[in-house]
Short mmCIF file of C-alpha atoms in Angstrom, two decimals:
data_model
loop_
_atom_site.label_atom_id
_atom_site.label_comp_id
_atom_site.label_asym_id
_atom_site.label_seq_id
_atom_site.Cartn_x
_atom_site.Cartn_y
_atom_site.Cartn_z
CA UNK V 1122 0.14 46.87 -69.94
CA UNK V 1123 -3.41 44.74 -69.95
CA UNK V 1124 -2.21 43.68 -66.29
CA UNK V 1125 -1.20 46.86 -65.47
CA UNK V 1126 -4.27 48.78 -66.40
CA UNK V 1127 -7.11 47.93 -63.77
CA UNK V 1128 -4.79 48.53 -60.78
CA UNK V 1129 -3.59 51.89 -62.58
CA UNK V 1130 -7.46 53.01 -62.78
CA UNK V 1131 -7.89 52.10 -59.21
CA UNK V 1132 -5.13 54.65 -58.22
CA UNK V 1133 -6.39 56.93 -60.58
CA UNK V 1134 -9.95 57.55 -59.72
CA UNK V 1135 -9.65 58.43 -55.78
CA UNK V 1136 -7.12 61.29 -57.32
CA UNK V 1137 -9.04 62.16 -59.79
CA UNK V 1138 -11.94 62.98 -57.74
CA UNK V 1139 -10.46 64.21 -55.14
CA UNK V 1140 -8.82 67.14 -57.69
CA UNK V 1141 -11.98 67.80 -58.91
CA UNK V 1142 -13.04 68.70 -55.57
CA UNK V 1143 -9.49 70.78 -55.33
CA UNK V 1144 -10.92 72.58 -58.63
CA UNK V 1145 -14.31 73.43 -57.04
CA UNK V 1146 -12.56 74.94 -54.11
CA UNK V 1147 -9.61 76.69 -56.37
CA UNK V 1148 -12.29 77.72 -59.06
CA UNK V 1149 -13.66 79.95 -56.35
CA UNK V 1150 -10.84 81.82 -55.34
CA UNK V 1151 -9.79 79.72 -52.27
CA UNK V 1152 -6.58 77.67 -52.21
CA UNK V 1153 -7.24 74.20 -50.60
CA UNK V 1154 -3.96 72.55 -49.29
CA UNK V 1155 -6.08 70.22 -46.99
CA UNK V 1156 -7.16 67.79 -49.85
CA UNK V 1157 -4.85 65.45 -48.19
CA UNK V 1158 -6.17 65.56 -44.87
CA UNK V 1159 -9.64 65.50 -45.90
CA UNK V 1160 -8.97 62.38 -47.67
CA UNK V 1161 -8.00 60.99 -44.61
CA UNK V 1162 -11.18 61.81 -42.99
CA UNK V 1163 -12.80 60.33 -45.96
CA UNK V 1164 -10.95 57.33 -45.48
CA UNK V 1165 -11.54 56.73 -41.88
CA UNK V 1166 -15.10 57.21 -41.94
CA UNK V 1167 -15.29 54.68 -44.92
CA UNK V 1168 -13.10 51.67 -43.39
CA UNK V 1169 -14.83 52.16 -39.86
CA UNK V 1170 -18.78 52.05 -42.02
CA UNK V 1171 -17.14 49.13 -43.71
CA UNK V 1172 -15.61 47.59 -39.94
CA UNK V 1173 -19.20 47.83 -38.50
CA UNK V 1174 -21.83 47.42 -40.78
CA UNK V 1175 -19.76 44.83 -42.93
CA UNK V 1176 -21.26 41.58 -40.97
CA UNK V 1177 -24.65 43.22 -40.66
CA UNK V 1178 -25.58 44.70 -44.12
CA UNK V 1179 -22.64 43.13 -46.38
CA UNK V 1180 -19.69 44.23 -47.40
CA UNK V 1181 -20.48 45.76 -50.84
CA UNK V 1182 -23.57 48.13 -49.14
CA UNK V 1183 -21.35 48.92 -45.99
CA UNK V 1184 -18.54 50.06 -48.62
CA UNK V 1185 -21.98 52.48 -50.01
CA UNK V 1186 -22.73 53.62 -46.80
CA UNK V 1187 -19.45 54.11 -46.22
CA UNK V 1188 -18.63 56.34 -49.39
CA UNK V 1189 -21.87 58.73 -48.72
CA UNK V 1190 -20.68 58.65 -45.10
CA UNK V 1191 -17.12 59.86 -46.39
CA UNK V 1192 -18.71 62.32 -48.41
CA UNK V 1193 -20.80 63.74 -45.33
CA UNK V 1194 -17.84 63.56 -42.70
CA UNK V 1195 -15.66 65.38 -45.80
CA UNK V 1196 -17.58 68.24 -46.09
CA UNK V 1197 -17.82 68.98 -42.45
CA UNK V 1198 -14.60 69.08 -41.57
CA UNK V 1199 -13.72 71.47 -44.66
CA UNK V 1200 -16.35 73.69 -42.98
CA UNK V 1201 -13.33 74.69 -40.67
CA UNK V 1202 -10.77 75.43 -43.65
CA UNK V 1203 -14.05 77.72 -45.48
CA UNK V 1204 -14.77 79.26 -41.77
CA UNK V 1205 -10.84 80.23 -41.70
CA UNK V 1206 -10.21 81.54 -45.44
CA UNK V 1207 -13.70 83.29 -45.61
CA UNK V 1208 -15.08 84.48 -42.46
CA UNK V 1209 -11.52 84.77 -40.93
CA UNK V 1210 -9.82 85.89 -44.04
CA UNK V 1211 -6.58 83.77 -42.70
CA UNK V 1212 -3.81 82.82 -44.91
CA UNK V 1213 -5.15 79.61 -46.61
CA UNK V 1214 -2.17 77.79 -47.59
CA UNK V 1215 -1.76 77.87 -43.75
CA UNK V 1216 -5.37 77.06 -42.81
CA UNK V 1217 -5.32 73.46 -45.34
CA UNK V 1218 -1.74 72.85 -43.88
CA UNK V 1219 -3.57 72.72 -40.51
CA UNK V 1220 -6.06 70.18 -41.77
CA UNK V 1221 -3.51 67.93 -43.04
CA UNK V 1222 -1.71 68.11 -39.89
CA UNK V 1223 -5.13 67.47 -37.95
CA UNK V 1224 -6.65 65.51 -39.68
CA UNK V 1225 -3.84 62.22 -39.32
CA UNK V 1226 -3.41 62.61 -35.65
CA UNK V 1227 -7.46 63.17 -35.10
CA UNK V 1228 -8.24 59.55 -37.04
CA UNK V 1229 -4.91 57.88 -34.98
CA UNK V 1230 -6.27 58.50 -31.62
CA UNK V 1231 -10.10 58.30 -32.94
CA UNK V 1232 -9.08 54.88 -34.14
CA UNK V 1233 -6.97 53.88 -30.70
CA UNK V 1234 -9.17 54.68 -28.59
CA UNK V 1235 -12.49 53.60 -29.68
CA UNK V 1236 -11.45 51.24 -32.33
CA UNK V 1237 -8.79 49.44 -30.47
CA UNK V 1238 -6.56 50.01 -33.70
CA UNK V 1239 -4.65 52.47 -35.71
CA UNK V 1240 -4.93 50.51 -38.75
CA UNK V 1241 -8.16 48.73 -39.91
CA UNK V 1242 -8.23 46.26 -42.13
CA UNK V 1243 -11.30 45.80 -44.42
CA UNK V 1244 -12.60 43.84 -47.40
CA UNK V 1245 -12.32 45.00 -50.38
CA UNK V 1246 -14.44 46.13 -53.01
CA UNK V 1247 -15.66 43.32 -55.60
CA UNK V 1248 -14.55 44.28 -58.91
CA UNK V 1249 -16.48 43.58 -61.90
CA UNK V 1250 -16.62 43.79 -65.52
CA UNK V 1251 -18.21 45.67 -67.83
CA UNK V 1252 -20.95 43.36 -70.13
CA UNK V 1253 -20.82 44.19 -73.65
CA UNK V 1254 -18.60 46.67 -73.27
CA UNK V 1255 -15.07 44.82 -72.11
CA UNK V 1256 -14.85 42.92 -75.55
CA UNK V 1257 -14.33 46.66 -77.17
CA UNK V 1258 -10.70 45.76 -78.87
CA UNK V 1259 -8.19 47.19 -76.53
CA UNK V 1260 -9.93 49.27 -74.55
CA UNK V 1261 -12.21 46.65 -73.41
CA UNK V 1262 -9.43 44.87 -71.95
CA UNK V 1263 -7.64 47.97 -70.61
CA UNK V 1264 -10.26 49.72 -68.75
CA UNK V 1265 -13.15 48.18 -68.67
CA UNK V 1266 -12.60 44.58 -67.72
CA UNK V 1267 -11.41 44.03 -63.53
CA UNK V 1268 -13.16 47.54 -62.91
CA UNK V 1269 -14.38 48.80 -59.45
CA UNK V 1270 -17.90 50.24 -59.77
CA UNK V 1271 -17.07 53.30 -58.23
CA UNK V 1272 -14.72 53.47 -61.14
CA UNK V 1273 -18.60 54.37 -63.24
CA UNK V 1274 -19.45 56.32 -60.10
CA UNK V 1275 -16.72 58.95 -60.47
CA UNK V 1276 -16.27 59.14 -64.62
CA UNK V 1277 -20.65 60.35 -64.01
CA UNK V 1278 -19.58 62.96 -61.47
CA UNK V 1279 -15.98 63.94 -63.84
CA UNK V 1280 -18.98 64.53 -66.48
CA UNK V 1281 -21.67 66.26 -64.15
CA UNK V 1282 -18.72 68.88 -62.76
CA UNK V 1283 -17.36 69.80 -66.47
CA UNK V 1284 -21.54 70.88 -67.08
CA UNK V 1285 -21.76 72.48 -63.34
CA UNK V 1286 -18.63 74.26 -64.16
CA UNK V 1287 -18.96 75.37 -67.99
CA UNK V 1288 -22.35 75.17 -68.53
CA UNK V 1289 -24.26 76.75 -65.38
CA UNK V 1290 -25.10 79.97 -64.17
CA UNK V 1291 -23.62 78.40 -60.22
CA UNK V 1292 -20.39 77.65 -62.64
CA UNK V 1293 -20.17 80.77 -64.40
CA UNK V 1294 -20.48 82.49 -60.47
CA UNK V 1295 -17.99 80.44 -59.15
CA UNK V 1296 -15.46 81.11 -61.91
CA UNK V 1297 -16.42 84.94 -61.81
CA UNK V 1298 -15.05 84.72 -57.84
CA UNK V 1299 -12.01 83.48 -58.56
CA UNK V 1300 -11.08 85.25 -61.33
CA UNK V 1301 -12.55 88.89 -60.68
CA UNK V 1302 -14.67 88.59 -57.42
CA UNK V 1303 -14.49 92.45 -56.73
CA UNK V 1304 -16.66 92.49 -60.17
CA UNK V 1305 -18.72 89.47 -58.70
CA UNK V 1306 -19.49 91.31 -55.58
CA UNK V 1307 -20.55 94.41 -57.94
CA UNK V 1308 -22.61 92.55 -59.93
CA UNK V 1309 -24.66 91.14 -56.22
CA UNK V 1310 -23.12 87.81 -56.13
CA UNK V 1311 -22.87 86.95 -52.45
CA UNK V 1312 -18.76 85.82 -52.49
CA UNK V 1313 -18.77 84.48 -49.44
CA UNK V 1314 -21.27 81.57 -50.08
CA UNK V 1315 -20.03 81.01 -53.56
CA UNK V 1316 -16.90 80.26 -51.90
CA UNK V 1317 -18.39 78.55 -48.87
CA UNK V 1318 -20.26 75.95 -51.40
CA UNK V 1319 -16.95 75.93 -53.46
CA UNK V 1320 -14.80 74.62 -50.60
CA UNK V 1321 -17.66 72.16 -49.23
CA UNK V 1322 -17.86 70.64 -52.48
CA UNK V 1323 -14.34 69.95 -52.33
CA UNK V 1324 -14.89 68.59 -48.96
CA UNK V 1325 -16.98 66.11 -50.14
CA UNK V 1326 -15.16 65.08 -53.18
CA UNK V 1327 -12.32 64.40 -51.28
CA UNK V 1328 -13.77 62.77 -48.53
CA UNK V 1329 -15.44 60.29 -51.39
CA UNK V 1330 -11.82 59.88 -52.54
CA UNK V 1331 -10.20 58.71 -49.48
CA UNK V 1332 -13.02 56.06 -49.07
CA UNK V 1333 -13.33 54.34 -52.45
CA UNK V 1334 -8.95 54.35 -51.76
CA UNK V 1335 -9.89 52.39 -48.72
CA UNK V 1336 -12.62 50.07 -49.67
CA UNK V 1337 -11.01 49.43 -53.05
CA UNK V 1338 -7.06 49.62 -53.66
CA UNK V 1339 -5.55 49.86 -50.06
CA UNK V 1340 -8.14 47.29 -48.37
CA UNK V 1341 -7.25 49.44 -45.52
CA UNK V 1342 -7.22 52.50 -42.96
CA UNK V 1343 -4.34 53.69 -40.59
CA UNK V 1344 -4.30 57.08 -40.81
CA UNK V 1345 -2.74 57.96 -44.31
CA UNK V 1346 -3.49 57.90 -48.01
CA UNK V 1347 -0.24 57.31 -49.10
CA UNK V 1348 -0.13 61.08 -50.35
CA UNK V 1349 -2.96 60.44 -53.41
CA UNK V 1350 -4.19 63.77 -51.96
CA UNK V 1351 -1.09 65.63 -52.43
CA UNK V 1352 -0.44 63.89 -55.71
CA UNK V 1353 -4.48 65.03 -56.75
CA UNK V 1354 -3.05 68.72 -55.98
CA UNK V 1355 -0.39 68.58 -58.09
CA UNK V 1356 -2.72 66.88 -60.97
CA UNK V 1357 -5.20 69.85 -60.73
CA UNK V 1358 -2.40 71.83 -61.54
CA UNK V 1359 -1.02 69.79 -63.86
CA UNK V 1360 -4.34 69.36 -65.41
CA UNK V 1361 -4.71 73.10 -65.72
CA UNK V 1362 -7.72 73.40 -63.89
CA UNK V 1363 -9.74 71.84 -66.62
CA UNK V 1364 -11.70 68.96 -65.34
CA UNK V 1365 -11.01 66.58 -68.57
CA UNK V 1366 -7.27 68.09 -68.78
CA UNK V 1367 -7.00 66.70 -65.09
CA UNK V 1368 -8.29 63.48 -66.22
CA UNK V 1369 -5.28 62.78 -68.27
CA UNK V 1370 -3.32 64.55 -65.78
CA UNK V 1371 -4.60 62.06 -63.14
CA UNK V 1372 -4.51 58.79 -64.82
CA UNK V 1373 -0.44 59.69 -65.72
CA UNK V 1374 0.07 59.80 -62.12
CA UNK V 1375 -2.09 56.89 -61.43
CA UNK V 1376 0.17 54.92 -64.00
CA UNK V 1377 3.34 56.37 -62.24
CA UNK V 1378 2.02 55.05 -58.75
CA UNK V 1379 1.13 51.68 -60.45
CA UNK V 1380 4.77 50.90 -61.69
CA UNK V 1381 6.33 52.28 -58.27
CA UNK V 1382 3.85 49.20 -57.13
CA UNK V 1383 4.39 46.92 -59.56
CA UNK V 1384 8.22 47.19 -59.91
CA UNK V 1385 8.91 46.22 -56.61
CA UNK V 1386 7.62 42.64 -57.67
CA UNK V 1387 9.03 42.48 -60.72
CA UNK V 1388 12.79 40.38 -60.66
CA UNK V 1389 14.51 42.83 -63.44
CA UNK V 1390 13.72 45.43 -61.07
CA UNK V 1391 15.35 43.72 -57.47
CA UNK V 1392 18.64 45.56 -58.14
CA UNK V 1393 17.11 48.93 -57.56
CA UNK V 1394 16.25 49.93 -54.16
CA UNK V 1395 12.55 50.29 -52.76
CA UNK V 1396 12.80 54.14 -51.58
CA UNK V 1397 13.75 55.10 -54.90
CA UNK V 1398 10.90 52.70 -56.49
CA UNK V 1399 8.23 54.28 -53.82
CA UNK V 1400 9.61 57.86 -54.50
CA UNK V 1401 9.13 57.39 -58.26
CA UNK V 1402 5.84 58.75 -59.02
CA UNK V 1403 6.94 61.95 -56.52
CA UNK V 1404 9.76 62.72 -58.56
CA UNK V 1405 7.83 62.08 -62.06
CA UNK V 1406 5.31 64.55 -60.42
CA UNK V 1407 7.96 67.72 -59.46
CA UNK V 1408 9.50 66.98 -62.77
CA UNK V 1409 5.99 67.66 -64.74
CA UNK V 1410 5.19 70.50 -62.91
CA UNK V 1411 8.63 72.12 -63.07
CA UNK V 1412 8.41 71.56 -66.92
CA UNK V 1413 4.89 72.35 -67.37
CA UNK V 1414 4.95 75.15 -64.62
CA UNK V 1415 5.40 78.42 -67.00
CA UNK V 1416 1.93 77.76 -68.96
CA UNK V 1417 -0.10 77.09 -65.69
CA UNK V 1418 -3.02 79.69 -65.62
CA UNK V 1419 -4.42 79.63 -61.89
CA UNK V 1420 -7.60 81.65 -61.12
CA UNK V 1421 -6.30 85.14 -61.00
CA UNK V 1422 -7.98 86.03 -57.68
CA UNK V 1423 -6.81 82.39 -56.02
CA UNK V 1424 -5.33 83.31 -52.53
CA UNK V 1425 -6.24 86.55 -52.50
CA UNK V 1426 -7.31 89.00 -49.86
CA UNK V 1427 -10.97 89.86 -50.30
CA UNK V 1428 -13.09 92.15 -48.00
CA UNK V 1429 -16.25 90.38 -47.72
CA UNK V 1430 -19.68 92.30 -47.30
CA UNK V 1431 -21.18 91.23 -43.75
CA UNK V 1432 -24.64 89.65 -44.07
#
């Protein structure tokens, strides 16, 4: 378990931020499909930044540059999912199915052709441990010893989107559109950009997500993320659209990825074939949801038609 721990986090935190982003996007009233995709973008932009500005500026700042990069990159190219859904009014699920689909191929022949590659290979992340703090019995050793700093990075933003979301007037607006927006319109909240900065904030989150994958766990960029982004859909879900309650939802499937991992090393486990170890933390994920799919309480107004006012 202490072994298993600091590799489980890693998978963990690109999910978990990346369905936080989903929940600023869903929160609204707008479906987002596309975190996969936009993790991609995230990730591509952070492995080139690393690439490039590695030998010049280090490793551990390129990997910085490369995460605010990601971020940036992120919430541009969710600009076309928010300029679909909102100004368009097109079917959503169909719009962030379209960004998945673009978003692989775009990197791919990005990466050929001026890259020379379609998978780049870059250092990872140093990880680190926590002073003070990692002789805590047990949880010292579990999750705060072997750490990536971006680990610290995320858990601050987890915090600052629970107050944004609860505790704000932006939050109480951007719940008010996706449960009621007909009300929010009434009352003279402008929809549109509510939803606008709802779906660019998920942009960015996930965009942040695919980098710190890149430049910390998969050491890597070809054009995938392995389906974390699919995975941090079905853990916003999961996680009830509650940003702690996708916490715990996030770090289960961050364990499940870890022993799909981790098994495939392990000699008690050589008897069993690799698909069915790699397909493991897929099939623990439509099992939770089918169990846990009766209670789920999306935003009543999620996917919805709404006629906008023009401005």
């Amino acid at each position: 378990m202490e072994q298993m721990a600091p590799y489980a986090v890693g998978y963990t935190v690109p999910i978990l931020i990346t369905a936080l982003g989903g929940l600023f996007s869903e929160r609204s009233g707008i479906i987002n499909i596309g975190l996969e995709g936009l993790m991609v973008i995230g990730s591509f932009v952070g492995g080139v930044s690393v690439y490039y500005f590695g030998p010049l500026m280090g490793n551990a700042r390129a990997a910085w540059l490369g995460i605010l990069l990601a971020m940036l990159a992120g919430t541009l190219f969710s600009v076309l999912h928010a300029f679909a859904s909102i100004n368009l009014n097109a079917d959503q699920t169909i719009s962030g199915t379209a960004i998945n689909l673009m978003a692989g191929a775009l990197v791919l022949y990005i990466s050929r052709r001026f890259v020379g590659t379609g998978n780049i290979v870059v250092n990872s992340m140093t990880r680190v441990d926590i002073p003070v703090l990692k002789d805590i019995p047990v949880i010292g050793k579990l999750f705060l010893t072997d750490t990536y700093p971006t680990t610290w990075f995320v858990l601050v933003i987890l915090i600052v989107s629970w107050f944004v979301i609860e505790r704000t007037p932006f939050g109480l607006r951007l719940r008010s559109c996706g449960e009621f927006p007909e009300a929010a319109d009434a009352a003279g909240i402008s929809v549109a950009r509510i939803r606008y900065a709802g779906v660019l904030l998920s942009g960015a989150c996930a965009g942040l997500g695919g980098a710190i994958y890149t430049v910390t766990t998969a050491g890597q960029c070809n054009g995938s993320v392995d389906g974390l982004g699919f995975l941090a859909l079905a853990g916003l879900i999961f996680g009830q659209w509650k940003p702690f309650r996708i916490l715990a939802a996030t770090l289960f499937f961050g364990f499940a990825v870890t022993m799909a991992q981790i098994s495939m090393l392990l000699p008690s486990f050589a008897s069993v074939p690799p698909l069915a170890l790699k397909v493991f933390p897929y099939v623990v994920t439509m099992l939770a949801l089918v169990v846990f799919s009766k209670s789920s309480q999306a935003p009543r107004a999620e996917g919805k038609f709404f006629e906008y006012k023009k401005t």
